[in-house]
Amino acid sequence: MILIECILVFLLSLILIYLVKQYASTLNLIDIPNGRSTHTEHTPRGAGIGFFLGVATILPFFFFGYFVDHLWTFFAIFMVFSVGVLDDLKETSPNLKFVILILGSVMLFFDKIMIDDVGIFFGVDIHLGWFALPFTIFAVVGFTNALNLIDGLDGLSATISIIILGGLFTIGYMHNDTIMMMLSAAFISSLLAFLVFNWHPASIFMGDSGSLTLGFVISLLSIKALAYVPTVSVLFLGAIPIIDTIVVMARRKINGRSMFAADHCHIHHVLRHFFAENTPKTVIFLGILQSIYTVTALQLSKKIDEGFLLVLFILNIALVYMFLMAMIKRQNRKC
């Protein structure tokens, strides 16, 4: 059933993304290059509208009962998608997107999708209790924005998302979790259709309708995965977006700049210059790196003490930070 679902989602997404691309000018879905852009030409955006509708149209025919049983979750996804569409059509304020992501996280809480038992760290079993909701909100909003931040090169966000979703599908398959399998498989299929148009040189971008929705879906699936894997495993699953965001914000803070200021000093920008401005090589390299992190995550047992693993992940961040700073200095970048 999932295989048929994937084929139909891929085909429908392919058609819908093509239609969005064709009518982008009419719908005012055009991305105009600015100081943050790596492209130089006006390019259609809003492909997220196409690949989300591909998923949303096909899934109910196969898994309608799950939609009924998890109305809060699917309404939250639709709400995040809607604010992304609104941003693609006419740029909305960051505050509105922030509020919608918080509301979406609260709706997940109503469906019992939350971070409560964090795991065992150095012999201490940590339960969040009343802090479960604010911590869940922090995690969902944080990762959704992290995925949005790596959407800076043709094919990058889709490639990284496919690999992360592949890891989540594997966890769902190993533990017979239908929600995890159907959502992961559907979005992988829709993203493969998107890559037909988005691989360098991209003819359309996903826009916030895509990146916000993807980040939110990956977040909620990662929270569901905590029933089967340790918390640090989820950090490794989403390693590239998480590490990039932490490293970039830390660098800005240390340099006395706003942590939310835009620049061209993300990991993918620095690596792209290292690869002689070759976008496909950069995306493939980061995809391989994310695959290594994902395979590592799948090896970790639920019942282990996670203290050492957390230290390992933090050391990983420190190493990436030092590498990034050395490369920035070598490239004479203004960051």
Tab-separated table of C-alpha atoms in Angstrom:
chain	number	residue	atom	x	y	z
A	1	MET	CA	0.000	0.000	0.000
A	2	ILE	CA	2.787	2.427	0.891
A	3	LEU	CA	4.544	1.721	-2.418
A	4	ILE	CA	1.400	2.631	-4.393
A	5	GLU	CA	0.973	5.726	-2.205
A	6	CYS	CA	4.566	6.790	-2.965
A	7	ILE	CA	4.170	6.380	-6.737
A	8	LEU	CA	0.938	8.399	-6.786
A	9	VAL	CA	2.350	11.130	-4.531
A	10	PHE	CA	5.440	11.414	-6.760
A	11	LEU	CA	3.398	11.718	-9.959
A	12	LEU	CA	0.845	14.154	-8.556
A	13	SER	CA	3.558	16.290	-6.933
A	14	LEU	CA	5.427	16.382	-10.240
A	15	ILE	CA	2.311	17.721	-11.991
A	16	LEU	CA	1.398	20.220	-9.264
A	17	ILE	CA	4.930	21.623	-8.935
A	18	TYR	CA	5.033	22.061	-12.722
A	19	LEU	CA	1.729	23.985	-12.577
A	20	VAL	CA	2.985	26.217	-9.765
A	21	LYS	CA	6.094	26.917	-11.817
A	22	GLN	CA	4.070	27.757	-14.930
A	23	TYR	CA	1.722	30.151	-13.114
A	24	ALA	CA	4.253	31.577	-10.648
A	25	SER	CA	4.264	35.043	-12.237
A	26	THR	CA	0.471	35.236	-12.198
A	27	LEU	CA	0.371	34.161	-8.539
A	28	ASN	CA	3.198	36.525	-7.545
A	29	LEU	CA	5.345	33.552	-6.550
A	30	ILE	CA	8.662	34.955	-7.758
A	31	ASP	CA	11.855	34.981	-5.708
A	32	ILE	CA	13.814	38.190	-6.361
A	33	PRO	CA	17.580	37.946	-5.628
A	34	ASN	CA	18.837	39.935	-2.641
A	35	GLY	CA	21.936	40.135	-0.485
A	36	ARG	CA	21.269	36.682	0.997
A	37	SER	CA	20.699	34.912	-2.326
A	38	THR	CA	23.128	32.623	-4.166
A	39	HIS	CA	21.091	32.930	-7.398
A	40	THR	CA	21.116	35.961	-9.669
A	41	GLU	CA	17.887	35.569	-11.653
A	42	HIS	CA	14.204	35.937	-10.779
A	43	THR	CA	13.051	32.395	-10.014
A	44	PRO	CA	9.622	30.888	-9.259
A	45	ARG	CA	9.068	29.830	-5.663
A	46	GLY	CA	6.294	28.065	-3.767
A	47	ALA	CA	6.996	24.514	-4.924
A	48	GLY	CA	6.044	23.529	-1.375
A	49	ILE	CA	2.455	24.229	-2.393
A	50	GLY	CA	2.755	21.572	-5.087
A	51	PHE	CA	4.478	18.845	-3.106
A	52	PHE	CA	2.366	19.382	0.033
A	53	LEU	CA	-0.896	19.190	-1.947
A	54	GLY	CA	0.471	16.051	-3.623
A	55	VAL	CA	0.830	14.461	-0.176
A	56	ALA	CA	-2.420	15.884	1.237
A	57	THR	CA	-4.472	14.697	-1.746
A	58	ILE	CA	-3.219	11.102	-1.902
A	59	LEU	CA	-2.761	10.131	1.767
A	60	PRO	CA	-6.441	10.324	2.855
A	61	PHE	CA	-7.414	7.757	0.208
A	62	PHE	CA	-5.098	5.194	1.822
A	63	PHE	CA	-5.047	6.190	5.499
A	64	PHE	CA	-8.272	8.102	6.164
A	65	GLY	CA	-8.740	6.452	9.561
A	66	TYR	CA	-5.415	7.808	10.768
A	67	PHE	CA	-6.450	11.332	9.758
A	68	VAL	CA	-9.613	11.009	11.838
A	69	ASP	CA	-7.670	9.660	14.830
A	70	HIS	CA	-5.024	12.405	14.664
A	71	LEU	CA	-7.014	15.484	13.654
A	72	TRP	CA	-4.997	17.832	15.877
A	73	THR	CA	-1.730	16.730	14.261
A	74	PHE	CA	-2.908	17.072	10.676
A	75	PHE	CA	-4.636	20.379	11.355
A	76	ALA	CA	-1.381	21.665	12.880
A	77	ILE	CA	0.527	20.620	9.735
A	78	PHE	CA	-2.055	22.351	7.530
A	79	MET	CA	-1.867	25.503	9.639
A	80	VAL	CA	1.933	25.687	9.333
A	81	PHE	CA	1.642	25.046	5.592
A	82	SER	CA	-0.925	27.863	5.286
A	83	VAL	CA	1.306	30.469	6.915
A	84	GLY	CA	4.122	29.297	4.619
A	85	VAL	CA	1.898	29.843	1.574
A	86	LEU	CA	0.963	33.283	2.876
A	87	ASP	CA	4.659	34.125	3.237
A	88	ASP	CA	5.378	32.949	-0.315
A	89	LEU	CA	2.543	35.111	-1.692
A	90	LYS	CA	3.304	38.231	0.330
A	91	GLU	CA	6.043	38.098	2.903
A	92	THR	CA	4.613	37.789	6.413
A	93	SER	CA	6.261	38.917	9.621
A	94	PRO	CA	8.573	36.491	11.448
A	95	ASN	CA	6.378	36.991	14.520
A	96	LEU	CA	3.318	35.553	12.767
A	97	LYS	CA	5.246	32.458	11.676
A	98	PHE	CA	6.617	32.119	15.204
A	99	VAL	CA	3.112	32.273	16.723
A	100	ILE	CA	1.740	29.718	14.242
A	101	LEU	CA	4.578	27.309	15.004
A	102	ILE	CA	3.864	27.649	18.724
A	103	LEU	CA	0.148	26.988	18.173
A	104	GLY	CA	1.010	24.010	15.995
A	105	SER	CA	3.262	22.608	18.734
A	106	VAL	CA	0.435	22.978	21.269
A	107	MET	CA	-1.889	21.067	18.933
A	108	LEU	CA	0.640	18.242	18.784
A	109	PHE	CA	0.528	18.201	22.576
A	110	PHE	CA	-3.234	17.513	22.386
A	111	ASP	CA	-2.410	14.431	20.296
A	112	LYS	CA	0.125	13.346	22.945
A	113	ILE	CA	3.070	14.149	20.665
A	114	MET	CA	5.447	15.732	23.169
A	115	ILE	CA	8.905	15.445	24.684
A	116	ASP	CA	8.478	14.210	28.244
A	117	ASP	CA	11.027	11.499	29.066
A	118	VAL	CA	14.324	12.951	27.834
A	119	GLY	CA	16.390	9.875	28.727
A	120	ILE	CA	19.179	8.816	31.090
A	121	PHE	CA	22.173	11.145	31.352
A	122	PHE	CA	25.073	10.092	33.595
A	123	GLY	CA	22.761	7.852	35.597
A	124	VAL	CA	19.938	10.396	35.985
A	125	ASP	CA	16.585	9.594	34.324
A	126	ILE	CA	15.204	12.991	33.257
A	127	HIS	CA	11.439	13.527	33.091
A	128	LEU	CA	10.262	17.041	32.163
A	129	GLY	CA	6.818	16.981	33.777
A	130	TRP	CA	5.326	20.477	33.540
A	131	PHE	CA	8.224	21.552	31.308
A	132	ALA	CA	7.236	19.051	28.605
A	133	LEU	CA	5.080	21.538	26.682
A	134	PRO	CA	7.525	24.503	26.637
A	135	PHE	CA	10.409	22.165	25.784
A	136	THR	CA	8.382	20.600	22.961
A	137	ILE	CA	7.573	24.070	21.612
A	138	PHE	CA	11.256	25.047	21.801
A	139	ALA	CA	12.324	21.875	19.957
A	140	VAL	CA	9.708	22.148	17.193
A	141	VAL	CA	10.192	25.871	16.577
A	142	GLY	CA	13.974	25.508	16.777
A	143	PHE	CA	14.274	22.655	14.288
A	144	THR	CA	11.702	24.098	11.878
A	145	ASN	CA	13.713	27.300	11.680
A	146	ALA	CA	16.967	25.342	11.435
A	147	LEU	CA	15.712	23.520	8.334
A	148	ASN	CA	14.530	26.822	6.909
A	149	LEU	CA	18.037	28.264	7.362
A	150	ILE	CA	19.771	25.547	5.310
A	151	ASP	CA	17.451	26.173	2.364
A	152	GLY	CA	20.207	28.193	0.724
A	153	LEU	CA	21.470	26.084	-2.191
A	154	ASP	CA	19.698	24.324	-5.045
A	155	GLY	CA	18.649	20.868	-3.880
A	156	LEU	CA	20.178	21.134	-0.398
A	157	SER	CA	17.123	21.317	1.838
A	158	ALA	CA	15.314	18.602	-0.126
A	159	THR	CA	18.340	16.280	-0.122
A	160	ILE	CA	18.951	16.656	3.617
A	161	SER	CA	15.229	16.231	4.344
A	162	ILE	CA	15.006	13.052	2.248
A	163	ILE	CA	17.890	11.519	4.206
A	164	ILE	CA	16.402	12.500	7.588
A	165	LEU	CA	12.954	11.221	6.553
A	166	GLY	CA	14.601	8.010	5.355
A	167	GLY	CA	15.973	7.516	8.871
A	168	LEU	CA	12.560	8.231	10.397
A	169	PHE	CA	10.878	5.810	7.969
A	170	THR	CA	13.374	3.122	9.009
A	171	ILE	CA	12.546	3.685	12.686
A	172	GLY	CA	8.820	3.544	11.892
A	173	TYR	CA	9.289	0.349	9.867
A	174	MET	CA	11.336	-1.340	12.600
A	175	HIS	CA	8.639	-0.587	15.170
A	176	ASN	CA	5.563	-0.926	12.931
A	177	ASP	CA	4.534	2.722	13.404
A	178	THR	CA	2.175	3.439	10.494
A	179	ILE	CA	2.019	7.230	11.005
A	180	MET	CA	5.808	7.501	10.844
A	181	MET	CA	6.020	5.291	7.769
A	182	MET	CA	3.213	6.894	5.775
A	183	LEU	CA	4.234	10.515	6.410
A	184	SER	CA	7.948	9.870	5.873
A	185	ALA	CA	7.386	7.873	2.680
A	186	ALA	CA	4.908	10.404	1.284
A	187	PHE	CA	7.195	13.394	1.819
A	188	ILE	CA	10.228	11.522	0.481
A	189	SER	CA	8.251	10.837	-2.707
A	190	SER	CA	7.084	14.427	-3.029
A	191	LEU	CA	10.613	15.734	-2.442
A	192	LEU	CA	12.019	13.447	-5.120
A	193	ALA	CA	9.507	15.037	-7.510
A	194	PHE	CA	10.628	18.475	-6.300
A	195	LEU	CA	14.297	17.648	-6.941
A	196	VAL	CA	13.455	17.126	-10.623
A	197	PHE	CA	12.928	20.905	-10.730
A	198	ASN	CA	15.180	22.023	-7.882
A	199	TRP	CA	18.478	20.274	-8.650
A	200	HIS	CA	21.077	22.781	-9.807
A	201	PRO	CA	20.332	24.882	-11.747
A	202	ALA	CA	16.966	25.117	-10.012
A	203	SER	CA	13.942	26.248	-11.998
A	204	ILE	CA	11.801	26.668	-8.841
A	205	PHE	CA	12.379	27.004	-5.083
A	206	MET	CA	10.317	25.358	-2.337
A	207	GLY	CA	9.626	28.606	-0.475
A	208	ASP	CA	8.406	28.781	3.116
A	209	SER	CA	5.352	26.732	2.142
A	210	GLY	CA	7.822	23.883	1.751
A	211	SER	CA	10.569	24.544	4.290
A	212	LEU	CA	8.274	25.387	7.214
A	213	THR	CA	6.015	22.411	6.513
A	214	LEU	CA	8.963	20.036	6.129
A	215	GLY	CA	10.623	21.272	9.311
A	216	PHE	CA	7.386	20.881	11.260
A	217	VAL	CA	6.673	17.371	9.907
A	218	ILE	CA	10.224	16.189	10.592
A	219	SER	CA	9.978	17.662	14.100
A	220	LEU	CA	6.770	15.832	14.988
A	221	LEU	CA	8.038	12.553	13.502
A	222	SER	CA	11.274	12.937	15.475
A	223	ILE	CA	9.275	13.392	18.671
A	224	LYS	CA	7.306	10.233	17.853
A	225	ALA	CA	10.624	8.458	17.252
A	226	LEU	CA	11.606	9.145	20.881
A	227	ALA	CA	9.342	6.249	21.864
A	228	TYR	CA	11.831	3.942	20.094
A	229	VAL	CA	15.240	5.651	20.090
A	230	PRO	CA	17.286	7.724	22.584
A	231	THR	CA	17.009	11.514	22.556
A	232	VAL	CA	20.571	12.035	21.324
A	233	SER	CA	19.740	9.748	18.403
A	234	VAL	CA	17.240	12.384	17.238
A	235	LEU	CA	19.991	15.024	17.401
A	236	PHE	CA	22.109	12.898	15.062
A	237	LEU	CA	19.090	12.347	12.776
A	238	GLY	CA	18.772	16.108	12.246
A	239	ALA	CA	22.480	16.834	12.603
A	240	ILE	CA	23.252	19.086	9.626
A	241	PRO	CA	20.436	21.642	10.204
A	242	ILE	CA	20.953	21.567	13.994
A	243	ILE	CA	24.745	21.916	13.916
A	244	ASP	CA	24.644	24.624	11.234
A	245	THR	CA	22.154	26.712	13.221
A	246	ILE	CA	24.010	26.391	16.537
A	247	VAL	CA	27.418	27.112	14.978
A	248	VAL	CA	26.222	30.108	12.961
A	249	MET	CA	24.322	31.674	15.877
A	250	ALA	CA	27.258	31.105	18.247
A	251	ARG	CA	29.643	32.757	15.777
A	252	ARG	CA	27.392	35.781	15.404
A	253	LYS	CA	27.032	36.120	19.186
A	254	ILE	CA	30.784	35.838	19.776
A	255	ASN	CA	31.394	38.464	17.077
A	256	GLY	CA	28.937	40.845	18.750
A	257	ARG	CA	26.291	40.608	16.034
A	258	SER	CA	22.637	39.697	16.238
A	259	MET	CA	22.202	35.911	16.261
A	260	PHE	CA	19.417	36.368	13.702
A	261	ALA	CA	21.359	38.570	11.267
A	262	ALA	CA	21.583	37.235	7.702
A	263	ASP	CA	24.956	36.451	6.138
A	264	HIS	CA	26.741	34.126	3.719
A	265	CYS	CA	28.635	32.212	6.387
A	266	HIS	CA	26.516	29.108	6.809
A	267	ILE	CA	28.272	25.762	6.418
A	268	HIS	CA	26.894	25.338	2.901
A	269	HIS	CA	28.145	28.783	1.813
A	270	VAL	CA	31.670	28.104	3.082
A	271	LEU	CA	31.789	24.606	1.587
A	272	ARG	CA	30.456	25.842	-1.747
A	273	HIS	CA	33.380	28.241	-2.000
A	274	PHE	CA	35.736	25.387	-1.008
A	275	PHE	CA	34.293	23.340	-3.900
A	276	ALA	CA	34.961	26.205	-6.351
A	277	GLU	CA	31.306	27.390	-6.265
A	278	ASN	CA	30.148	23.943	-7.407
A	279	THR	CA	26.652	23.605	-5.931
A	280	PRO	CA	25.995	19.903	-6.769
A	281	LYS	CA	29.313	18.833	-5.179
A	282	THR	CA	28.484	20.818	-2.045
A	283	VAL	CA	25.004	19.305	-1.782
A	284	ILE	CA	26.290	15.765	-2.363
A	285	PHE	CA	29.037	16.226	0.257
A	286	LEU	CA	26.561	17.484	2.874
A	287	GLY	CA	24.147	14.698	1.895
A	288	ILE	CA	26.854	12.081	2.518
A	289	LEU	CA	27.700	13.727	5.836
A	290	GLN	CA	24.030	13.721	6.887
A	291	SER	CA	23.782	10.058	5.831
A	292	ILE	CA	26.669	9.187	8.160
A	293	TYR	CA	24.944	10.981	11.025
A	294	THR	CA	21.651	9.240	10.216
A	295	VAL	CA	23.199	5.758	10.103
A	296	THR	CA	24.910	6.540	13.419
A	297	ALA	CA	21.548	7.511	14.932
A	298	LEU	CA	19.991	4.214	13.859
A	299	GLN	CA	22.669	2.229	15.727
A	300	LEU	CA	21.875	3.694	19.156
A	301	SER	CA	19.889	1.679	21.691
A	302	LYS	CA	16.948	3.197	23.583
A	303	LYS	CA	18.127	2.061	27.026
A	304	ILE	CA	21.682	3.365	27.006
A	305	ASP	CA	23.032	6.183	29.172
A	306	GLU	CA	23.099	9.165	26.811
A	307	GLY	CA	25.552	11.345	28.707
A	308	PHE	CA	28.600	10.275	26.702
A	309	LEU	CA	26.665	10.543	23.422
A	310	LEU	CA	25.589	14.095	24.261
A	311	VAL	CA	29.207	15.036	25.006
A	312	LEU	CA	30.169	13.471	21.655
A	313	PHE	CA	27.547	15.532	19.832
A	314	ILE	CA	28.684	18.739	21.572
A	315	LEU	CA	32.305	17.981	20.619
A	316	ASN	CA	31.074	17.505	17.072
A	317	ILE	CA	29.578	20.990	17.139
A	318	ALA	CA	32.835	22.418	18.529
A	319	LEU	CA	34.871	20.775	15.762
A	320	VAL	CA	32.544	22.089	13.070
A	321	TYR	CA	32.744	25.556	14.637
A	322	MET	CA	36.554	25.531	14.568
A	323	PHE	CA	36.571	24.226	10.990
A	324	LEU	CA	34.088	26.883	9.893
A	325	MET	CA	36.038	29.710	11.541
A	326	ALA	CA	39.286	28.523	9.945
A	327	MET	CA	37.649	28.353	6.514
A	328	ILE	CA	36.001	31.772	6.934
A	329	LYS	CA	39.383	33.288	7.816
A	330	ARG	CA	41.047	31.567	4.885
A	331	GLN	CA	38.336	32.770	2.486
A	332	ASN	CA	38.475	36.338	3.909
A	333	ARG	CA	34.741	36.326	4.480
A	334	LYS	CA	33.044	39.188	6.302
A	335	CYS	CA	30.966	37.444	8.952
